[in-house]
Short mmCIF file of C-alpha atoms and ligand atoms in Angstrom, two decimals:
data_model
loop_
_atom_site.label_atom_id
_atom_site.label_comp_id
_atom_site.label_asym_id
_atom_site.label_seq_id
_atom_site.Cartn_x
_atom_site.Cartn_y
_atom_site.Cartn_z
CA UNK A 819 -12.79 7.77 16.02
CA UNK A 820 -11.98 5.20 13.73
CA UNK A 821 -10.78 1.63 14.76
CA UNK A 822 -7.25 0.78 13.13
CA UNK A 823 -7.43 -2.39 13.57
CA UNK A 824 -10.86 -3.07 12.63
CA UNK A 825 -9.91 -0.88 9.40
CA UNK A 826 -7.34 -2.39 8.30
CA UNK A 827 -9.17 -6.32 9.06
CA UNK A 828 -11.43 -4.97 6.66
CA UNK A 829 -9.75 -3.42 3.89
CA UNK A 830 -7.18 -6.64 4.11
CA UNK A 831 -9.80 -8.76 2.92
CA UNK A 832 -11.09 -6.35 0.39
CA UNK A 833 -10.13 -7.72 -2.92
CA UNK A 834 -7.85 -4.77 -4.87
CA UNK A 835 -5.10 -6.21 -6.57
CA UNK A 836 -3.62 -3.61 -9.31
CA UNK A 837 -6.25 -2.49 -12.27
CA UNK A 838 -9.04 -4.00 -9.85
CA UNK A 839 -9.17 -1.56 -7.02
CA UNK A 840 -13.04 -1.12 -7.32
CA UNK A 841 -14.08 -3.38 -3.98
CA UNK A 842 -11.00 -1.55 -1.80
CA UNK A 843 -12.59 2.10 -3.38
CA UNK A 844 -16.60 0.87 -2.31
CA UNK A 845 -15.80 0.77 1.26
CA UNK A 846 -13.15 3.53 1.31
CA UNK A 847 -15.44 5.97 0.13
CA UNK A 848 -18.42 5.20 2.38
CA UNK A 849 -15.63 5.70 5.07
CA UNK A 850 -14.08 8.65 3.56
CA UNK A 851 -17.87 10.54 2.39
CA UNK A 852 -19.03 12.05 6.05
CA UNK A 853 -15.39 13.56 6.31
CA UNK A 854 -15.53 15.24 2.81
CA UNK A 855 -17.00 17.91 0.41
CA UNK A 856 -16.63 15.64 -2.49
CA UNK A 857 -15.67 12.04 -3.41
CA UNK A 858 -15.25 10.62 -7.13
CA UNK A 859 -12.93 8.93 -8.77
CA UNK A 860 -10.99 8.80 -12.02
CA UNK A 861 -10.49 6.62 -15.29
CA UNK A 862 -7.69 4.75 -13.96
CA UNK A 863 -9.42 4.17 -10.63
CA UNK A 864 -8.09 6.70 -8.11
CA UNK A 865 -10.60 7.58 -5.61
CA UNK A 866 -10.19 11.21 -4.53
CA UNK A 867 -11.51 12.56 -1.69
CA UNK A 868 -11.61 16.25 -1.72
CA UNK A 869 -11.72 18.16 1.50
CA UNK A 870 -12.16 22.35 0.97
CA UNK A 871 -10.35 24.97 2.62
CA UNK A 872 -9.50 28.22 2.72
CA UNK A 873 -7.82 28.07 -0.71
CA UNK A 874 -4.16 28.77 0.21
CA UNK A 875 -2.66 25.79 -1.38
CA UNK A 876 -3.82 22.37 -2.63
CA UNK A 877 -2.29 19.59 -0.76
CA UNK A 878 -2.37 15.75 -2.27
CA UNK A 879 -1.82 12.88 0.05
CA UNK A 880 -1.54 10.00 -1.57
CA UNK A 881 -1.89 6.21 -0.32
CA UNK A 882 -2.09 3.78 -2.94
CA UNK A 883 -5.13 0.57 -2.50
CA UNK A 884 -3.82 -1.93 -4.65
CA UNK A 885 -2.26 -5.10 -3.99
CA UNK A 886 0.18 -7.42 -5.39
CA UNK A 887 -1.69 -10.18 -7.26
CA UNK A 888 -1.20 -13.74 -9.31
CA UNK A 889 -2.77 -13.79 -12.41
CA UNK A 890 -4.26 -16.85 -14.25
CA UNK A 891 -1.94 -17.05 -17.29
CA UNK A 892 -2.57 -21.11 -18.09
CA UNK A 893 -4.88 -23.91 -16.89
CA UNK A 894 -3.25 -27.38 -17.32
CA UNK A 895 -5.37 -30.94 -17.82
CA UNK A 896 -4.73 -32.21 -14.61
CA UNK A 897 -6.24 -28.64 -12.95
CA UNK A 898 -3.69 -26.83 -11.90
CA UNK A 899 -3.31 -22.67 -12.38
CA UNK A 900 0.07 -21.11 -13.83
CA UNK A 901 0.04 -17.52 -13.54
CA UNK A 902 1.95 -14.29 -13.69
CA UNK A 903 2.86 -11.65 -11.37
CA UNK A 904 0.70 -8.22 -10.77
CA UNK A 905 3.22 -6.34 -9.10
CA UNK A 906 6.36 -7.58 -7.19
CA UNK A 907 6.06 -10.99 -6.16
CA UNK A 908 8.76 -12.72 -3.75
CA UNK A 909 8.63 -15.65 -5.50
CA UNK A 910 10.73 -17.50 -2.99
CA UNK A 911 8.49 -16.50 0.10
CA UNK A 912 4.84 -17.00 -1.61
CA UNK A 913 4.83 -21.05 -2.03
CA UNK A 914 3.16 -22.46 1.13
CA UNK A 915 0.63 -20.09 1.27
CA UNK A 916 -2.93 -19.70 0.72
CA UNK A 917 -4.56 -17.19 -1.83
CA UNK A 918 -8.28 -16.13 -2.72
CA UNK A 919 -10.02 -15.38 -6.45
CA UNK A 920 -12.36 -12.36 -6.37
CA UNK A 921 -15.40 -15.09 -6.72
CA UNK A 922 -14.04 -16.73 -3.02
CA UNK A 923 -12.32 -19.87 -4.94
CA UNK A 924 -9.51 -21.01 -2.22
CA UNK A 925 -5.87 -22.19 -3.73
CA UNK A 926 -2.43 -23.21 -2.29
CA UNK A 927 0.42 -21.83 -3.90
CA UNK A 928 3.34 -24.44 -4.41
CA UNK A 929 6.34 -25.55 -6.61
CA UNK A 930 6.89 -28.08 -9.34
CA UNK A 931 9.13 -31.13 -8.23
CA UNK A 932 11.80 -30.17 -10.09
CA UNK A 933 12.36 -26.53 -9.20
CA UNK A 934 15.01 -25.24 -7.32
CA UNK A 935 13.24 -23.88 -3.95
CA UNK A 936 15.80 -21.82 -3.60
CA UNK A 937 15.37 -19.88 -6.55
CA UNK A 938 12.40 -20.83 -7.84
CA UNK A 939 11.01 -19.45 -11.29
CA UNK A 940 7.43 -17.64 -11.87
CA UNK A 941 7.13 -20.67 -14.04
CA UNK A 942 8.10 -22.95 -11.21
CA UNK A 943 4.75 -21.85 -9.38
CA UNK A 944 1.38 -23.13 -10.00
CA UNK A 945 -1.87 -23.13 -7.74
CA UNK A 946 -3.71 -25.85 -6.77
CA UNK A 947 -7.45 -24.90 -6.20
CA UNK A 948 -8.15 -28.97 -5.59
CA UNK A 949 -9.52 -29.26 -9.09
CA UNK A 950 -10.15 -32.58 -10.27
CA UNK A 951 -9.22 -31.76 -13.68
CA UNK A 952 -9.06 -28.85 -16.08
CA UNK A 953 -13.10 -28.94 -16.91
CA UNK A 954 -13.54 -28.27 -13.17
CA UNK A 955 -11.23 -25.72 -12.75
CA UNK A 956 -12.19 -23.91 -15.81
CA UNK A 957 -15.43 -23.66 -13.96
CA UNK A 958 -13.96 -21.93 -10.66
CA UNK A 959 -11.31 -19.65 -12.51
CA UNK A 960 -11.06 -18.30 -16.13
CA UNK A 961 -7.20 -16.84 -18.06
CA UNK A 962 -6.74 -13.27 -16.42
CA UNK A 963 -8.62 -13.85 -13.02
CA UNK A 964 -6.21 -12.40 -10.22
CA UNK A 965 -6.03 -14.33 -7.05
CA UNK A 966 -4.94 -12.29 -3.49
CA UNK A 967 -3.05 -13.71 -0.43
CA UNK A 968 -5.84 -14.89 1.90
CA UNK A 969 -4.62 -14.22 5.10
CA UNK A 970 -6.80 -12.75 8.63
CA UNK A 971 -5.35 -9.41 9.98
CA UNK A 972 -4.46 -10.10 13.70
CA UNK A 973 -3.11 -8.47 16.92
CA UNK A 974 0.04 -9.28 18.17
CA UNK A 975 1.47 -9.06 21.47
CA UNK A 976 3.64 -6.06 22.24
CA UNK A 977 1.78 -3.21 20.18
CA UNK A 978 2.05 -4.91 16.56
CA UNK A 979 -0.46 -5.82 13.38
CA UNK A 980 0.10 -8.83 11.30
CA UNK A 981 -1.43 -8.25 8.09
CA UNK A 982 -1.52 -8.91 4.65
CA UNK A 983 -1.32 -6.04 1.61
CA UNK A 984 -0.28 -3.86 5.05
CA UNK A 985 1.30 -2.13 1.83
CA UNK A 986 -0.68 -0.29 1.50
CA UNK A 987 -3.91 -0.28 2.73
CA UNK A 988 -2.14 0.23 6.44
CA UNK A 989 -1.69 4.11 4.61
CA UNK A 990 -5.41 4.35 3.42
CA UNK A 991 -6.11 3.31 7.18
CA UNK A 992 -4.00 6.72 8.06
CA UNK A 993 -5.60 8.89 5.98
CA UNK A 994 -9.01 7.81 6.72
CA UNK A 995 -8.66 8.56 10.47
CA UNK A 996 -6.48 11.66 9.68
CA UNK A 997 -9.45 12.77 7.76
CA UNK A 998 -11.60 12.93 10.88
CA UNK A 999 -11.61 15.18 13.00
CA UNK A 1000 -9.55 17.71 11.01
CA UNK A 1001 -10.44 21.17 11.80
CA UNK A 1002 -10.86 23.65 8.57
CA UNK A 1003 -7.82 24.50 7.47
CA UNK A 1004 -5.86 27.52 5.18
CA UNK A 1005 -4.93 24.76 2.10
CA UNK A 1006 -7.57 22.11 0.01
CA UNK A 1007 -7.04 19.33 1.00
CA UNK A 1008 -7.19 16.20 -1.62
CA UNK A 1009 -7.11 12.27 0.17
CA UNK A 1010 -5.80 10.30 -3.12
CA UNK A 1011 -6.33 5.90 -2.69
CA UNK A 1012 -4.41 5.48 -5.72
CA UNK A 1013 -4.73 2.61 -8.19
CA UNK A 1014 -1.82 0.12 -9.88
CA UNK A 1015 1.31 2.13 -7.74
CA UNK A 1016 2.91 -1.90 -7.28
CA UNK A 1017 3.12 -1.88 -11.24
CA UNK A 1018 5.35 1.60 -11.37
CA UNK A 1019 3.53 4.06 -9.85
CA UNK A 1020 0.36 4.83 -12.32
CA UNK A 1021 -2.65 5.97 -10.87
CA UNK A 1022 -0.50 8.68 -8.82
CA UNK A 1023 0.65 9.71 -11.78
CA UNK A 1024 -3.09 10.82 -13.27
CA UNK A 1025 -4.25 11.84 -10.06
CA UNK A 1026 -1.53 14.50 -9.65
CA UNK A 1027 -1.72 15.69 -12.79
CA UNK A 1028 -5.58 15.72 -12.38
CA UNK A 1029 -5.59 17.73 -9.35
CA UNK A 1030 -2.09 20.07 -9.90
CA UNK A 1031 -1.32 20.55 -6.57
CA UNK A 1032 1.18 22.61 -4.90
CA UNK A 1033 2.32 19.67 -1.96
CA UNK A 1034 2.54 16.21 -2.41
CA UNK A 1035 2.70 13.50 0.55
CA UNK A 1036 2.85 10.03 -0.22
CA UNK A 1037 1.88 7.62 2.95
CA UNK A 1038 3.37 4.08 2.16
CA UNK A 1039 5.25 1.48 3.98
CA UNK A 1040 8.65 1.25 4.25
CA UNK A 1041 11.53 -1.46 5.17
CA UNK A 1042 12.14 -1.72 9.04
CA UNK A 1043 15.61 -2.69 9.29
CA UNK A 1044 14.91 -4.29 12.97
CA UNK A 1045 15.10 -7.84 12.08
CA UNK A 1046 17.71 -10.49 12.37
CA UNK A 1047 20.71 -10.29 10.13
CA UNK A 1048 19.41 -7.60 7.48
CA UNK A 1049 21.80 -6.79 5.67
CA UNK A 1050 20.95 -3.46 3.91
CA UNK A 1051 21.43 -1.81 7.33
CA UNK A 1052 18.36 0.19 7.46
CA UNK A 1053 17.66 2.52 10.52
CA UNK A 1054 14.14 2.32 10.40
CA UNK A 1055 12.33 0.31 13.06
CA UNK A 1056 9.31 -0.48 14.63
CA UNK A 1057 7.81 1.74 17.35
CA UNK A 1058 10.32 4.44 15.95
CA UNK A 1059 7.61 6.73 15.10
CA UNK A 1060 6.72 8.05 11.62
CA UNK A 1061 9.12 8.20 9.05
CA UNK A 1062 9.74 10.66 7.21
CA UNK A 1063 11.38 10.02 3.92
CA UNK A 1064 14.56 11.76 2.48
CA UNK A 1065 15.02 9.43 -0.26
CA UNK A 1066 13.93 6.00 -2.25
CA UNK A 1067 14.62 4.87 -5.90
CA UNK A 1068 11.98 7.04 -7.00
CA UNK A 1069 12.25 10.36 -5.45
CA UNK A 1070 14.74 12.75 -3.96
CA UNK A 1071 11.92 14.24 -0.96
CA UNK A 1072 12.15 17.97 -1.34
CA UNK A 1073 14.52 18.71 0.90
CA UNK A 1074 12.00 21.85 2.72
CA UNK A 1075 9.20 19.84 2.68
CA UNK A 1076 11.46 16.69 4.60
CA UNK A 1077 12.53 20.53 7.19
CA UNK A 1078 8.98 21.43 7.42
CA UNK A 1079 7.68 17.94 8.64
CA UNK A 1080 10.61 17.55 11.07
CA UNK A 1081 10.03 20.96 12.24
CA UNK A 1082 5.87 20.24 13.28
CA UNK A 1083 6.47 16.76 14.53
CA UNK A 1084 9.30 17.79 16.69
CA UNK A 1085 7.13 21.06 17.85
CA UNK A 1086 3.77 18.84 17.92
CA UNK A 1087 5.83 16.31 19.60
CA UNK A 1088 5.37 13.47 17.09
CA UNK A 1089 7.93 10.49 17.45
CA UNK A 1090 9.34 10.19 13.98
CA UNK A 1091 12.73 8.89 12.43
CA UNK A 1092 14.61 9.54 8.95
CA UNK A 1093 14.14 6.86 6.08
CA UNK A 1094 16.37 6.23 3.11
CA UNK A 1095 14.52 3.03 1.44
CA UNK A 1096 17.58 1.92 -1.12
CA UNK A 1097 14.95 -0.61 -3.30
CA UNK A 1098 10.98 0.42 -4.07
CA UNK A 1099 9.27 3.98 -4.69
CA UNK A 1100 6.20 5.40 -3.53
CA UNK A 1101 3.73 7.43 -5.28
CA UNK A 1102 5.77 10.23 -4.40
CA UNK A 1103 7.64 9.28 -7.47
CA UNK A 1104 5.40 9.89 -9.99
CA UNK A 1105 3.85 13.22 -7.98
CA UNK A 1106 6.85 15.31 -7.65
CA UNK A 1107 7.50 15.32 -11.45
CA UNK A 1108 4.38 16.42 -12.68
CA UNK A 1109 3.71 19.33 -14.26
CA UNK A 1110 6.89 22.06 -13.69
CA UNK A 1111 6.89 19.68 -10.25
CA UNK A 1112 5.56 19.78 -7.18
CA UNK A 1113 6.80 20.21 -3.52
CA UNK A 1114 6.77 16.57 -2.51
CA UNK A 1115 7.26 14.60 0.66
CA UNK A 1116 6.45 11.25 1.98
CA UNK A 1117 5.29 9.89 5.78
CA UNK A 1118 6.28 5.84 5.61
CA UNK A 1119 4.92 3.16 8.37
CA UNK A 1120 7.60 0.39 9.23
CA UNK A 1121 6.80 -2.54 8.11
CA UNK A 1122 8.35 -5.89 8.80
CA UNK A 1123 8.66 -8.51 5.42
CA UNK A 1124 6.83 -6.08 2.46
CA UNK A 1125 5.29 -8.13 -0.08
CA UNK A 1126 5.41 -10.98 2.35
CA UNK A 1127 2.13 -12.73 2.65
CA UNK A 1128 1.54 -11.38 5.97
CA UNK A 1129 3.49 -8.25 6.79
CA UNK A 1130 3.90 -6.70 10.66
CA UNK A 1131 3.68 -2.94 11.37
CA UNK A 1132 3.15 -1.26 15.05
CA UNK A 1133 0.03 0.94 15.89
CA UNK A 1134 1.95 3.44 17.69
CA UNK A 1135 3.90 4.08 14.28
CA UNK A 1136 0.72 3.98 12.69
CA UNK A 1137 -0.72 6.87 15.24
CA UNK A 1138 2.54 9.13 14.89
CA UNK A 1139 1.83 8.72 11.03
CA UNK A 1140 -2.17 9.86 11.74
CA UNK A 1141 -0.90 12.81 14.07
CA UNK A 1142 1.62 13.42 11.33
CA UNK A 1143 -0.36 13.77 8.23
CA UNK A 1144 -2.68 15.78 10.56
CA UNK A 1145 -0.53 18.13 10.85
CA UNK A 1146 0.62 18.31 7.38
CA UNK A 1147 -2.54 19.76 6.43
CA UNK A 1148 -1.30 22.83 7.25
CA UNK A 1149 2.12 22.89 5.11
CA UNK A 1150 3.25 25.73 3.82
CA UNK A 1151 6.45 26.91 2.20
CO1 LIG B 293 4.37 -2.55 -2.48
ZN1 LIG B 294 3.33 0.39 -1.21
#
């Protein structure tokens, strides 16, 4: 059986932002390869594992591997990086913290004097990667290098995970150990890591068309509405069990498909709860409008401060969301 934790450590220090998912993909599909008939990916970088059954129905779960990402837009004479956002970026919670290049090249993200910290501007952000001057940086980082928080998974008391880019390689964690130990079943089964979902949902978007598939279940995180003072009032919490998605601002679940997965976790006697996620989509977005459409759901972990450097999830969640895309294997109609 696969480790969770020891998964996830790895694949959070993988470096995938959006368009670069290639390092995430290596070790994914040495993971994924003893658990299916076929691995391969696409142009835009999905990696696909495809797992044969019986024929009945294709199935496509989907977890996406990219991560949010600053990129090198402008190297000023004194050393310092200005960049741009891959993906969406709380600018207001990012300065303070430490982020990695692809080469290993450490920065500090921080503010200009001027800026207003409570509303600061992309262009109030810079990174300082304790150049002495623009000649030395230039030799660390070059225009369009993409740097990565830089932040150690860790246990926390009580049954949680700190980690970064939990969103969404917490997901690809799922599916991996869902993959294992999965008896042959009536439907084909495809495992989709999709590429650049945090820049509106893209690599879903050619992996569903690519494969056509009759059932589509996107695993992502979702907002856990257990913290103090939120304000959206979000029912979702921690050690809630899986949730199972009715709605977000990209997809209306199908409302069978939302029956059918209440129906086997409450007869498989899988802890889950509903989810209504008022901001953010999932890859479910782009799957359930391809083609004449497909019968789409989507299985969401909890997940304390998204997009946060470090973000907190809890592993019993995370095992009701394993149990739960187990048993969705078997979904039919
Ligand atoms: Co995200
Ligand atoms: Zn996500």
């Amino acid at each position: 059986m696969l480790n969770v934790f020891e998964t996830q450590q790895k694949l959070a220090a993988a470096f995938g932002p959006s368009g670069q998912e290639n390092d995430v993909a290596n070790i994914i599909a040495e993971l994924a390869k003893p658990f299916a008939d076929e691995v391969y990916t696409d142009r835009l970088g999905n990696l696909i594992a495809c797992k044969k059954g019986e024929g009945q129905a294709k199935v496509m779960f989907s977890a996406h591997m990219d991560s949010l990402g600053l990129i090198v837009t402008h190297i000023d004479e004194n050393g310092f990086l200005w960049f741009s956002n891959i993906g969406g970026l709380a600018l207001w919670r990012i300065y303070g913290s430490v982020v990695r290049f692809r080469n290993g090249t450490r920065g500090i993200v921080f503010i200009h004097g001027k800026a207003d910290p409570k509303e600061p501007k992309l262009s109030d952000l810079y990174i300082d990667i304790g150049a002495k001057d623009e000649t030395s940086a230039r030799k660390k980082v070059q225009i369009g290098d993409v740097a990565v928080f830089d932040q150690p998974a860790f246990l926390m008391g009580d049954g949680l995970l700190a980690s970064p880019y939990l969103d969404d390689r917490i997901a690809c964690v799922i599916l991996l150990a869902a993959m294992q130990e999965l008896p042959k079943t009536a439907n084909d089964l495809y495992f989709v890591f999709s590429s650049q979902e945090e820049l509106g949902i893209r690599g879903a978007k050619t992996a569903a068309y690519g494969i056509d598939p009759d059932y589509g279940i996107a695993v992502d995180v979702t907002t856990s509405g257990d913290i103090p003072k939120y304000k959206p009032k979000m029912e979702c919490k921690l050690h809630g069990g899986a949730a199972i998605k009715i709605m977000d601002a990209s997809v209306i679940c199908h409302p069978h498909v939302v029956q059918w997965l209440e129906d086997v976790a409450d007869r498989e006697g899988i802890l889950h709860q509903r989810e209504i996620l008022q901001q953010g989509g999932t890859d479910a977005g782009a799957i359930h409008v391809t083609r004449s459409g497909v019968y789409t759901g989507a299985i969401s972990i909890p997940t304390r401060y998204i997009h946060n450097p470090v973000e907190i999830c809890a592993l019993d969640d995370v095992d009701a969301c394993i149990r739960l895309v187990r048993a969705a294997c078997d979904i039919s109609l």
